[in-house]
Amino acid sequence: MSAKRREPGLPQAMLARFEEMGLDLDVFVPALLRLPSQTFRINTLKADRESVLDALSYLDPEPVEWNDLVFRVKGRQKLGNLVEHFLGLIYVQDSSSTIPVTVLEPEPGERILDMASAPGSKTTQIAAGMQNSGLLIANEVSVKRIAALTGNLDRSGVLNSVVTKQPGQAYGHIATGYFDRILLDAPCSSEGTLSRSMRTLEIWSENSIIRLANIQHALILSAYYALKPGGVLVYSTCTFAPEENEGTVTHLLERFPESIVEPLELKGIDSQPGFSEWRGEDFDPRVKNMARIFPHLHDGEGFCVAKIRKPLT
Amino acid sequence: MRSKDKKTSHLKRPERTQDVLIARMLASFEERFGIDSKHFHAYRLFTRSNDVWCSSLDAGKAEFPHVVRRGLRLARVFDFSVKPTTNAVQLFGHLVKRNRIDLDPDETRLFLKGETQKIEAPRDATDGFVAAFYKGFALGIGLLKGENLKSQVPRSRRVIG
Ligand SMILES: C[S@@+](CC[C@H](N)C(=O)[O-])C[C@H]1O[C@@H](n2cnc3c(N)ncnc32)[C@H](O)[C@@H]1O
């Protein structure tokens, strides 16, 4: 299909970009607009995996391959109305959204920063990985979104969080070399979540991609400064725009050429490597270690993830 | 259980220091629910006005600008009673030894809606705050008065659907 043909709801400029990314619009666009199957994550802060599975056996959940706490359910359910949800035994989370923290591999007792955390899907996942110990800073700049974040921290039974409200850009100065791990799930143009909400289109434009990429540049540098030597930074977005993915990581690699982009092993996910160039501009070759998740290849929302390590010396 | 003397409950008493509030909460958890205070040694307990909060030790002492909150609110300490939060009971409910009430699916549905319901006697609980359970999982706090169980699930957490 040519980008010239009108796809109801999607701007021509967006379709043209998808085509430039080498995507077959006939296959990609319907998948992008179709809701992925529902998934939930077991919250081990409240109960162990087996007893939650026992309680939820009536849903006949199916495990995913990359994370043994994540399950798909058949059909469409009102998971948010279940007693098990009220109890905080499960967190309803898109399958792709569970990948960044799976890759972050949080450990008990560590110091971890979630730099852009609301509404807390990934914060609560990190807290579970830390077994409620150590220190988890859940930072968020938007006061409106903090209520949802604290609600989810409460329901999930998180004890090791400190919620802060400031631009993530500040952390590089106030906590230089402090954190073992940092998640930067960045504010982005959210192209990958169009199946859930077309509201993304209200703010989507080529200009907003550039504006967001500039914010991401500042955030990723701040995160890198705040990382301990040997520490791990996971950078993720729910968008396809190369400027916001490979472009942002290339920006970091230009400033800190010694940083390492680790290859990702995502069992059971048909992910694609990072792009090597966009619109005639080459990215740092190491960004091919990033994982791009496309909804026509993986039953989940669109995502892009990078795992970056700060060398010890 | 609750203070009837609402007029004086707002007055700050000199003994209402952080330590006193925490000690009262721990004593009440022990007395009412059989929760041994040693379970909280691994955490930091602190107060904000009349509420006792709980966090990991590291989260309790980390110094950062623009902190909104730390950890989770455990209980509100009134003059004559201590009311655990729904979130605290859900997290520490497995430690509750007495004043527990098991609810069936229909009773649970009403409890999640925040309603008051008649509970068949006899149950192993006395009047006052009780921990409600469903299939062994702690749902939250109810206020038991005779045969009536009043759900204390806060509005923001109710499940109406
Ligand atoms: C993609 S969302 C995060 C989703 C969240 N990590 C989750 O999994 O639930 C990005 C968040 O970044 C916040 N944000 C935007 N600009 C920011 C900044 N400069 N510093 C920190 N957070 C920011 C937005 O308000 C938004 O809540």
mmCIF file with all atom_site columns, N, CA and C in Angstrom, chain B residues 11-70:
data_model
loop_
_atom_site.group_PDB
_atom_site.id
_atom_site.type_symbol
_atom_site.label_atom_id
_atom_site.label_alt_id
_atom_site.label_comp_id
_atom_site.label_asym_id
_atom_site.label_entity_id
_atom_site.label_seq_id
_atom_site.pdbx_PDB_ins_code
_atom_site.Cartn_x
_atom_site.Cartn_y
_atom_site.Cartn_z
_atom_site.occupancy
_atom_site.B_iso_or_equiv
_atom_site.pdbx_formal_charge
_atom_site.auth_seq_id
_atom_site.auth_comp_id
_atom_site.auth_asym_id
_atom_site.auth_atom_id
_atom_site.pdbx_PDB_model_num
ATOM 1   N N  . LEU B 1 11 ? -6.683 18.273  69.156 1.00 0.00 ? 11 LEU B N  1
ATOM 2   C CA . LEU B 1 11 ? -5.676 18.952  69.980 1.00 0.00 ? 11 LEU B CA 1
ATOM 3   C C  . LEU B 1 11 ? -4.390 18.142  70.010 1.00 0.00 ? 11 LEU B C  1
ATOM 4   N N  . LYS B 1 12 ? -3.282 18.802  69.747 1.00 0.00 ? 12 LYS B N  1
ATOM 5   C CA . LYS B 1 12 ? -1.991 18.121  69.782 1.00 0.00 ? 12 LYS B CA 1
ATOM 6   C C  . LYS B 1 12 ? -1.595 17.921  71.241 1.00 0.00 ? 12 LYS B C  1
ATOM 7   N N  . ARG B 1 13 ? -1.363 16.690  71.637 1.00 0.00 ? 13 ARG B N  1
ATOM 8   C CA . ARG B 1 13 ? -0.933 16.440  73.001 1.00 0.00 ? 13 ARG B CA 1
ATOM 9   C C  . ARG B 1 13 ? 0.586  16.336  73.019 1.00 0.00 ? 13 ARG B C  1
ATOM 10  N N  . PRO B 1 14 ? 1.199  16.775  74.122 1.00 0.00 ? 14 PRO B N  1
ATOM 11  C CA . PRO B 1 14 ? 2.657  16.751  74.164 1.00 0.00 ? 14 PRO B CA 1
ATOM 12  C C  . PRO B 1 14 ? 3.231  15.346  73.969 1.00 0.00 ? 14 PRO B C  1
ATOM 13  N N  . GLU B 1 15 ? 2.516  14.308  74.447 1.00 0.00 ? 15 GLU B N  1
ATOM 14  C CA . GLU B 1 15 ? 3.086  12.961  74.346 1.00 0.00 ? 15 GLU B CA 1
ATOM 15  C C  . GLU B 1 15 ? 2.946  12.369  72.952 1.00 0.00 ? 15 GLU B C  1
ATOM 16  N N  . ARG B 1 16 ? 2.290  13.119  72.055 1.00 0.00 ? 16 ARG B N  1
ATOM 17  C CA . ARG B 1 16 ? 2.073  12.576  70.715 1.00 0.00 ? 16 ARG B CA 1
ATOM 18  C C  . ARG B 1 16 ? 3.318  12.715  69.843 1.00 0.00 ? 16 ARG B C  1
ATOM 19  N N  . THR B 1 17 ? 4.383  12.202  70.317 1.00 0.00 ? 17 THR B N  1
ATOM 20  C CA . THR B 1 17 ? 5.590  12.276  69.511 1.00 0.00 ? 17 THR B CA 1
ATOM 21  C C  . THR B 1 17 ? 5.567  11.108  68.545 1.00 0.00 ? 17 THR B C  1
ATOM 22  N N  . GLN B 1 18 ? 6.494  11.158  67.636 1.00 0.00 ? 18 GLN B N  1
ATOM 23  C CA . GLN B 1 18 ? 6.635  10.075  66.656 1.00 0.00 ? 18 GLN B CA 1
ATOM 24  C C  . GLN B 1 18 ? 6.704  8.708   67.342 1.00 0.00 ? 18 GLN B C  1
ATOM 25  N N  . ASP B 1 19 ? 7.561  8.616   68.365 1.00 0.00 ? 19 ASP B N  1
ATOM 26  C CA . ASP B 1 19 ? 7.772  7.312   69.024 1.00 0.00 ? 19 ASP B CA 1
ATOM 27  C C  . ASP B 1 19 ? 6.507  6.799   69.687 1.00 0.00 ? 19 ASP B C  1
ATOM 28  N N  . VAL B 1 20 ? 5.753  7.722   70.285 1.00 0.00 ? 20 VAL B N  1
ATOM 29  C CA . VAL B 1 20 ? 4.534  7.301   70.979 1.00 0.00 ? 20 VAL B CA 1
ATOM 30  C C  . VAL B 1 20 ? 3.518  6.765   69.971 1.00 0.00 ? 20 VAL B C  1
ATOM 31  N N  . LEU B 1 21 ? 3.366  7.464   68.874 1.00 0.00 ? 21 LEU B N  1
ATOM 32  C CA . LEU B 1 21 ? 2.405  7.008   67.861 1.00 0.00 ? 21 LEU B CA 1
ATOM 33  C C  . LEU B 1 21 ? 2.796  5.634   67.323 1.00 0.00 ? 21 LEU B C  1
ATOM 34  N N  . ILE B 1 22 ? 4.081  5.463   67.068 1.00 0.00 ? 22 ILE B N  1
ATOM 35  C CA . ILE B 1 22 ? 4.539  4.182   66.520 1.00 0.00 ? 22 ILE B CA 1
ATOM 36  C C  . ILE B 1 22 ? 4.334  3.076   67.549 1.00 0.00 ? 22 ILE B C  1
ATOM 37  N N  . ALA B 1 23 ? 4.662  3.377   68.802 1.00 0.00 ? 23 ALA B N  1
ATOM 38  C CA . ALA B 1 23 ? 4.504  2.368   69.861 1.00 0.00 ? 23 ALA B CA 1
ATOM 39  C C  . ALA B 1 23 ? 3.032  1.988   70.005 1.00 0.00 ? 23 ALA B C  1
ATOM 40  N N  . ARG B 1 24 ? 2.161  2.976   69.909 1.00 0.00 ? 24 ARG B N  1
ATOM 41  C CA . ARG B 1 24 ? 0.721  2.682   70.028 1.00 0.00 ? 24 ARG B CA 1
ATOM 42  C C  . ARG B 1 24 ? 0.241  1.829   68.867 1.00 0.00 ? 24 ARG B C  1
ATOM 43  N N  . MET B 1 25 ? 0.768  2.111   67.701 1.00 0.00 ? 25 MET B N  1
ATOM 44  C CA . MET B 1 25 ? 0.355  1.316   66.532 1.00 0.00 ? 25 MET B CA 1
ATOM 45  C C  . MET B 1 25 ? 0.835  -0.119  66.674 1.00 0.00 ? 25 MET B C  1
ATOM 46  N N  . LEU B 1 26 ? 2.097  -0.265  67.067 1.00 0.00 ? 26 LEU B N  1
ATOM 47  C CA . LEU B 1 26 ? 2.642  -1.631  67.191 1.00 0.00 ? 26 LEU B CA 1
ATOM 48  C C  . LEU B 1 26 ? 1.883  -2.413  68.268 1.00 0.00 ? 26 LEU B C  1
ATOM 49  N N  . ALA B 1 27 ? 1.590  -1.733  69.384 1.00 0.00 ? 27 ALA B N  1
ATOM 50  C CA . ALA B 1 27 ? 0.868  -2.407  70.467 1.00 0.00 ? 27 ALA B CA 1
ATOM 51  C C  . ALA B 1 27 ? -0.519 -2.828  69.986 1.00 0.00 ? 27 ALA B C  1
ATOM 52  N N  . SER B 1 28 ? -1.164 -1.958  69.227 1.00 0.00 ? 28 SER B N  1
ATOM 53  C CA . SER B 1 28 ? -2.506 -2.273  68.740 1.00 0.00 ? 28 SER B CA 1
ATOM 54  C C  . SER B 1 28 ? -2.471 -3.409  67.721 1.00 0.00 ? 28 SER B C  1
ATOM 55  N N  . PHE B 1 29 ? -1.494 -3.404  66.834 1.00 0.00 ? 29 PHE B N  1
ATOM 56  C CA . PHE B 1 29 ? -1.373 -4.491  65.850 1.00 0.00 ? 29 PHE B CA 1
ATOM 57  C C  . PHE B 1 29 ? -1.211 -5.833  66.577 1.00 0.00 ? 29 PHE B C  1
ATOM 58  N N  . GLU B 1 30 ? -0.426 -5.782  67.660 1.00 0.00 ? 30 GLU B N  1
ATOM 59  C CA . GLU B 1 30 ? -0.153 -7.008  68.432 1.00 0.00 ? 30 GLU B CA 1
ATOM 60  C C  . GLU B 1 30 ? -1.409 -7.476  69.163 1.00 0.00 ? 30 GLU B C  1
ATOM 61  N N  . GLU B 1 31 ? -2.031 -6.516  69.842 1.00 0.00 ? 31 GLU B N  1
ATOM 62  C CA . GLU B 1 31 ? -3.169 -6.853  70.699 1.00 0.00 ? 31 GLU B CA 1
ATOM 63  C C  . GLU B 1 31 ? -4.390 -7.270  69.867 1.00 0.00 ? 31 GLU B C  1
ATOM 64  N N  . ARG B 1 32 ? -4.668 -6.500  68.847 1.00 0.00 ? 32 ARG B N  1
ATOM 65  C CA . ARG B 1 32 ? -5.899 -6.735  68.082 1.00 0.00 ? 32 ARG B CA 1
ATOM 66  C C  . ARG B 1 32 ? -5.739 -7.868  67.057 1.00 0.00 ? 32 ARG B C  1
ATOM 67  N N  . PHE B 1 33 ? -4.555 -7.906  66.417 1.00 0.00 ? 33 PHE B N  1
ATOM 68  C CA . PHE B 1 33 ? -4.396 -8.848  65.294 1.00 0.00 ? 33 PHE B CA 1
ATOM 69  C C  . PHE B 1 33 ? -3.330 -9.917  65.533 1.00 0.00 ? 33 PHE B C  1
ATOM 70  N N  . GLY B 1 34 ? -2.660 -9.822  66.685 1.00 0.00 ? 34 GLY B N  1
ATOM 71  C CA . GLY B 1 34 ? -1.626 -10.829 66.978 1.00 0.00 ? 34 GLY B CA 1
ATOM 72  C C  . GLY B 1 34 ? -0.405 -10.688 66.090 1.00 0.00 ? 34 GLY B C  1
ATOM 73  N N  . ILE B 1 35 ? -0.164 -9.487  65.573 1.00 0.00 ? 35 ILE B N  1
ATOM 74  C CA . ILE B 1 35 ? 1.024  -9.289  64.720 1.00 0.00 ? 35 ILE B CA 1
ATOM 75  C C  . ILE B 1 35 ? 2.206  -8.877  65.602 1.00 0.00 ? 35 ILE B C  1
ATOM 76  N N  . ASP B 1 36 ? 3.223  -9.689  65.623 1.00 0.00 ? 36 ASP B N  1
ATOM 77  C CA . ASP B 1 36 ? 4.401  -9.439  66.449 1.00 0.00 ? 36 ASP B CA 1
ATOM 78  C C  . ASP B 1 36 ? 5.178  -8.243  65.879 1.00 0.00 ? 36 ASP B C  1
ATOM 79  N N  . SER B 1 37 ? 5.538  -7.306  66.763 1.00 0.00 ? 37 SER B N  1
ATOM 80  C CA . SER B 1 37 ? 6.197  -6.086  66.271 1.00 0.00 ? 37 SER B CA 1
ATOM 81  C C  . SER B 1 37 ? 7.568  -6.386  65.666 1.00 0.00 ? 37 SER B C  1
ATOM 82  N N  . LYS B 1 38 ? 8.113  -7.562  65.953 1.00 0.00 ? 38 LYS B N  1
ATOM 83  C CA . LYS B 1 38 ? 9.439  -7.878  65.386 1.00 0.00 ? 38 LYS B CA 1
ATOM 84  C C  . LYS B 1 38 ? 9.405  -7.915  63.844 1.00 0.00 ? 38 LYS B C  1
ATOM 85  N N  . HIS B 1 39 ? 8.226  -8.127  63.282 1.00 0.00 ? 39 HIS B N  1
ATOM 86  C CA . HIS B 1 39 ? 8.129  -8.154  61.816 1.00 0.00 ? 39 HIS B CA 1
ATOM 87  C C  . HIS B 1 39 ? 8.457  -6.796  61.199 1.00 0.00 ? 39 HIS B C  1
ATOM 88  N N  . PHE B 1 40 ? 8.361  -5.742  62.013 1.00 0.00 ? 40 PHE B N  1
ATOM 89  C CA . PHE B 1 40 ? 8.623  -4.404  61.465 1.00 0.00 ? 40 PHE B CA 1
ATOM 90  C C  . PHE B 1 40 ? 10.059 -3.938  61.709 1.00 0.00 ? 40 PHE B C  1
ATOM 91  N N  . HIS B 1 41 ? 10.863 -4.788  62.369 1.00 0.00 ? 41 HIS B N  1
ATOM 92  C CA . HIS B 1 41 ? 12.251 -4.383  62.625 1.00 0.00 ? 41 HIS B CA 1
ATOM 93  C C  . HIS B 1 41 ? 13.036 -4.195  61.327 1.00 0.00 ? 41 HIS B C  1
ATOM 94  N N  . ALA B 1 42 ? 12.633 -4.913  60.312 1.00 0.00 ? 42 ALA B N  1
ATOM 95  C CA . ALA B 1 42 ? 13.375 -4.842  59.036 1.00 0.00 ? 42 ALA B CA 1
ATOM 96  C C  . ALA B 1 42 ? 13.024 -3.586  58.241 1.00 0.00 ? 42 ALA B C  1
ATOM 97  N N  . TYR B 1 43 ? 12.104 -2.779  58.764 1.00 0.00 ? 43 TYR B N  1
ATOM 98  C CA . TYR B 1 43 ? 11.658 -1.591  58.026 1.00 0.00 ? 43 TYR B CA 1
ATOM 99  C C  . TYR B 1 43 ? 11.876 -0.337  58.854 1.00 0.00 ? 43 TYR B C  1
ATOM 100 N N  . ARG B 1 44 ? 11.687 0.791   58.206 1.00 0.00 ? 44 ARG B N  1
ATOM 101 C CA . ARG B 1 44 ? 11.700 2.038   58.970 1.00 0.00 ? 44 ARG B CA 1
ATOM 102 C C  . ARG B 1 44 ? 10.259 2.502   59.138 1.00 0.00 ? 44 ARG B C  1
ATOM 103 N N  . LEU B 1 45 ? 9.884  2.771   60.397 1.00 0.00 ? 45 LEU B N  1
ATOM 104 C CA . LEU B 1 45 ? 8.552  3.311   60.668 1.00 0.00 ? 45 LEU B CA 1
ATOM 105 C C  . LEU B 1 45 ? 8.708  4.789   60.994 1.00 0.00 ? 45 LEU B C  1
ATOM 106 N N  . PHE B 1 46 ? 7.819  5.602   60.470 1.00 0.00 ? 46 PHE B N  1
ATOM 107 C CA . PHE B 1 46 ? 7.882  7.043   60.747 1.00 0.00 ? 46 PHE B CA 1
ATOM 108 C C  . PHE B 1 46 ? 6.471  7.611   60.663 1.00 0.00 ? 46 PHE B C  1
ATOM 109 N N  . THR B 1 47 ? 6.305  8.825   61.128 1.00 0.00 ? 47 THR B N  1
ATOM 110 C CA . THR B 1 47 ? 4.946  9.378   61.156 1.00 0.00 ? 47 THR B CA 1
ATOM 111 C C  . THR B 1 47 ? 4.849  10.625  60.273 1.00 0.00 ? 47 THR B C  1
ATOM 112 N N  . ARG B 1 48 ? 3.631  10.853  59.816 1.00 0.00 ? 48 ARG B N  1
ATOM 113 C CA . ARG B 1 48 ? 3.270  12.126  59.160 1.00 0.00 ? 48 ARG B CA 1
ATOM 114 C C  . ARG B 1 48 ? 1.915  12.465  59.752 1.00 0.00 ? 48 ARG B C  1
ATOM 115 N N  . SER B 1 49 ? 1.836  13.553  60.434 1.00 0.00 ? 49 SER B N  1
ATOM 116 C CA . SER B 1 49 ? 0.700  13.907  61.306 1.00 0.00 ? 49 SER B CA 1
ATOM 117 C C  . SER B 1 49 ? 0.314  12.674  62.131 1.00 0.00 ? 49 SER B C  1
ATOM 118 N N  . ASN B 1 50 ? -0.915 12.195  62.047 1.00 0.00 ? 50 ASN B N  1
ATOM 119 C CA . ASN B 1 50 ? -1.285 11.065  62.914 1.00 0.00 ? 50 ASN B CA 1
ATOM 120 C C  . ASN B 1 50 ? -1.158 9.715   62.223 1.00 0.00 ? 50 ASN B C  1
ATOM 121 N N  . ASP B 1 51 ? -0.481 9.693   61.104 1.00 0.00 ? 51 ASP B N  1
ATOM 122 C CA . ASP B 1 51 ? -0.334 8.446   60.356 1.00 0.00 ? 51 ASP B CA 1
ATOM 123 C C  . ASP B 1 51 ? 1.036  7.831   60.577 1.00 0.00 ? 51 ASP B C  1
ATOM 124 N N  . VAL B 1 52 ? 1.047  6.510   60.672 1.00 0.00 ? 52 VAL B N  1
ATOM 125 C CA . VAL B 1 52 ? 2.332  5.811   60.722 1.00 0.00 ? 52 VAL B CA 1
ATOM 126 C C  . VAL B 1 52 ? 2.597  5.217   59.348 1.00 0.00 ? 52 VAL B C  1
ATOM 127 N N  . TRP B 1 53 ? 3.793  5.457   58.845 1.00 0.00 ? 53 TRP B N  1
ATOM 128 C CA . TRP B 1 53 ? 4.212  4.981   57.529 1.00 0.00 ? 53 TRP B CA 1
ATOM 129 C C  . TRP B 1 53 ? 5.331  3.962   57.679 1.00 0.00 ? 53 TRP B C  1
ATOM 130 N N  . CYS B 1 54 ? 5.534  3.187   56.636 1.00 0.00 ? 54 CYS B N  1
ATOM 131 C CA . CYS B 1 54 ? 6.534  2.135   56.670 1.00 0.00 ? 54 CYS B CA 1
ATOM 132 C C  . CYS B 1 54 ? 7.293  2.129   55.346 1.00 0.00 ? 54 CYS B C  1
ATOM 133 N N  . SER B 1 55 ? 8.611  2.050   55.447 1.00 0.00 ? 55 SER B N  1
ATOM 134 C CA . SER B 1 55 ? 9.396  1.956   54.206 1.00 0.00 ? 55 SER B CA 1
ATOM 135 C C  . SER B 1 55 ? 10.564 1.010   54.430 1.00 0.00 ? 55 SER B C  1
ATOM 136 N N  . SER B 1 56 ? 11.233 0.633   53.344 1.00 0.00 ? 56 SER B N  1
ATOM 137 C CA . SER B 1 56 ? 12.478 -0.118  53.495 1.00 0.00 ? 56 SER B CA 1
ATOM 138 C C  . SER B 1 56 ? 13.457 0.800   54.231 1.00 0.00 ? 56 SER B C  1
ATOM 139 N N  . LEU B 1 57 ? 14.484 0.223   54.862 1.00 0.00 ? 57 LEU B N  1
ATOM 140 C CA . LEU B 1 57 ? 15.426 1.046   55.629 1.00 0.00 ? 57 LEU B CA 1
ATOM 141 C C  . LEU B 1 57 ? 16.100 2.067   54.722 1.00 0.00 ? 57 LEU B C  1
ATOM 142 N N  . ASP B 1 58 ? 16.510 1.636   53.528 1.00 0.00 ? 58 ASP B N  1
ATOM 143 C CA . ASP B 1 58 ? 17.216 2.551   52.620 1.00 0.00 ? 58 ASP B CA 1
ATOM 144 C C  . ASP B 1 58 ? 16.293 3.669   52.130 1.00 0.00 ? 58 ASP B C  1
ATOM 145 N N  . ALA B 1 59 ? 15.051 3.332   51.835 1.00 0.00 ? 59 ALA B N  1
ATOM 146 C CA . ALA B 1 59 ? 14.116 4.359   51.357 1.00 0.00 ? 59 ALA B CA 1
ATOM 147 C C  . ALA B 1 59 ? 13.814 5.345   52.490 1.00 0.00 ? 59 ALA B C  1
ATOM 148 N N  . GLY B 1 60 ? 13.895 4.865   53.723 1.00 0.00 ? 60 GLY B N  1
ATOM 149 C CA . GLY B 1 60 ? 13.604 5.728   54.866 1.00 0.00 ? 60 GLY B CA 1
ATOM 150 C C  . GLY B 1 60 ? 14.671 6.778   55.102 1.00 0.00 ? 60 GLY B C  1
ATOM 151 N N  . LYS B 1 61 ? 15.896 6.476   54.729 1.00 0.00 ? 61 LYS B N  1
ATOM 152 C CA . LYS B 1 61 ? 16.952 7.436   55.057 1.00 0.00 ? 61 LYS B CA 1
ATOM 153 C C  . LYS B 1 61 ? 17.516 8.185   53.848 1.00 0.00 ? 61 LYS B C  1
ATOM 154 N N  . ALA B 1 62 ? 17.089 7.832   52.637 1.00 0.00 ? 62 ALA B N  1
ATOM 155 C CA . ALA B 1 62 ? 17.646 8.487   51.443 1.00 0.00 ? 62 ALA B CA 1
ATOM 156 C C  . ALA B 1 62 ? 17.254 9.965   51.410 1.00 0.00 ? 62 ALA B C  1
ATOM 157 N N  . GLU B 1 63 ? 18.244 10.815  51.174 1.00 0.00 ? 63 GLU B N  1
ATOM 158 C CA . GLU B 1 63 ? 17.992 12.262  51.141 1.00 0.00 ? 63 GLU B CA 1
ATOM 159 C C  . GLU B 1 63 ? 17.957 12.743  49.688 1.00 0.00 ? 63 GLU B C  1
ATOM 160 N N  . PHE B 1 64 ? 16.790 13.171  49.256 1.00 0.00 ? 64 PHE B N  1
ATOM 161 C CA . PHE B 1 64 ? 16.668 13.702  47.887 1.00 0.00 ? 64 PHE B CA 1
ATOM 162 C C  . PHE B 1 64 ? 15.784 14.931  47.908 1.00 0.00 ? 64 PHE B C  1
ATOM 163 N N  . PRO B 1 65 ? 16.011 15.867  47.000 1.00 0.00 ? 65 PRO B N  1
ATOM 164 C CA . PRO B 1 65 ? 15.092 17.007  46.936 1.00 0.00 ? 65 PRO B CA 1
ATOM 165 C C  . PRO B 1 65 ? 13.742 16.584  46.325 1.00 0.00 ? 65 PRO B C  1
ATOM 166 N N  . HIS B 1 66 ? 12.727 17.338  46.653 1.00 0.00 ? 66 HIS B N  1
ATOM 167 C CA . HIS B 1 66 ? 11.387 17.173  46.068 1.00 0.00 ? 66 HIS B CA 1
ATOM 168 C C  . HIS B 1 66 ? 10.774 15.803  46.312 1.00 0.00 ? 66 HIS B C  1
ATOM 169 N N  . VAL B 1 67 ? 10.934 15.318  47.544 1.00 0.00 ? 67 VAL B N  1
ATOM 170 C CA . VAL B 1 67 ? 10.306 14.045  47.894 1.00 0.00 ? 67 VAL B CA 1
ATOM 171 C C  . VAL B 1 67 ? 8.810  14.268  48.105 1.00 0.00 ? 67 VAL B C  1
ATOM 172 N N  . VAL B 1 68 ? 8.009  13.443  47.468 1.00 0.00 ? 68 VAL B N  1
ATOM 173 C CA . VAL B 1 68 ? 6.555  13.518  47.632 1.00 0.00 ? 68 VAL B CA 1
ATOM 174 C C  . VAL B 1 68 ? 6.118  12.573  48.756 1.00 0.00 ? 68 VAL B C  1
ATOM 175 N N  . ARG B 1 69 ? 6.663  11.367  48.742 1.00 0.00 ? 69 ARG B N  1
ATOM 176 C CA . ARG B 1 69 ? 6.366  10.438  49.821 1.00 0.00 ? 69 ARG B CA 1
ATOM 177 C C  . ARG B 1 69 ? 7.320  9.245   49.777 1.00 0.00 ? 69 ARG B C  1
ATOM 178 N N  . ARG B 1 70 ? 7.345  8.509   50.882 1.00 0.00 ? 70 ARG B N  1
ATOM 179 C CA . ARG B 1 70 ? 8.181  7.309   50.983 1.00 0.00 ? 70 ARG B CA 1
ATOM 180 C C  . ARG B 1 70 ? 7.316  6.154   51.450 1.00 0.00 ? 70 ARG B C  1
#
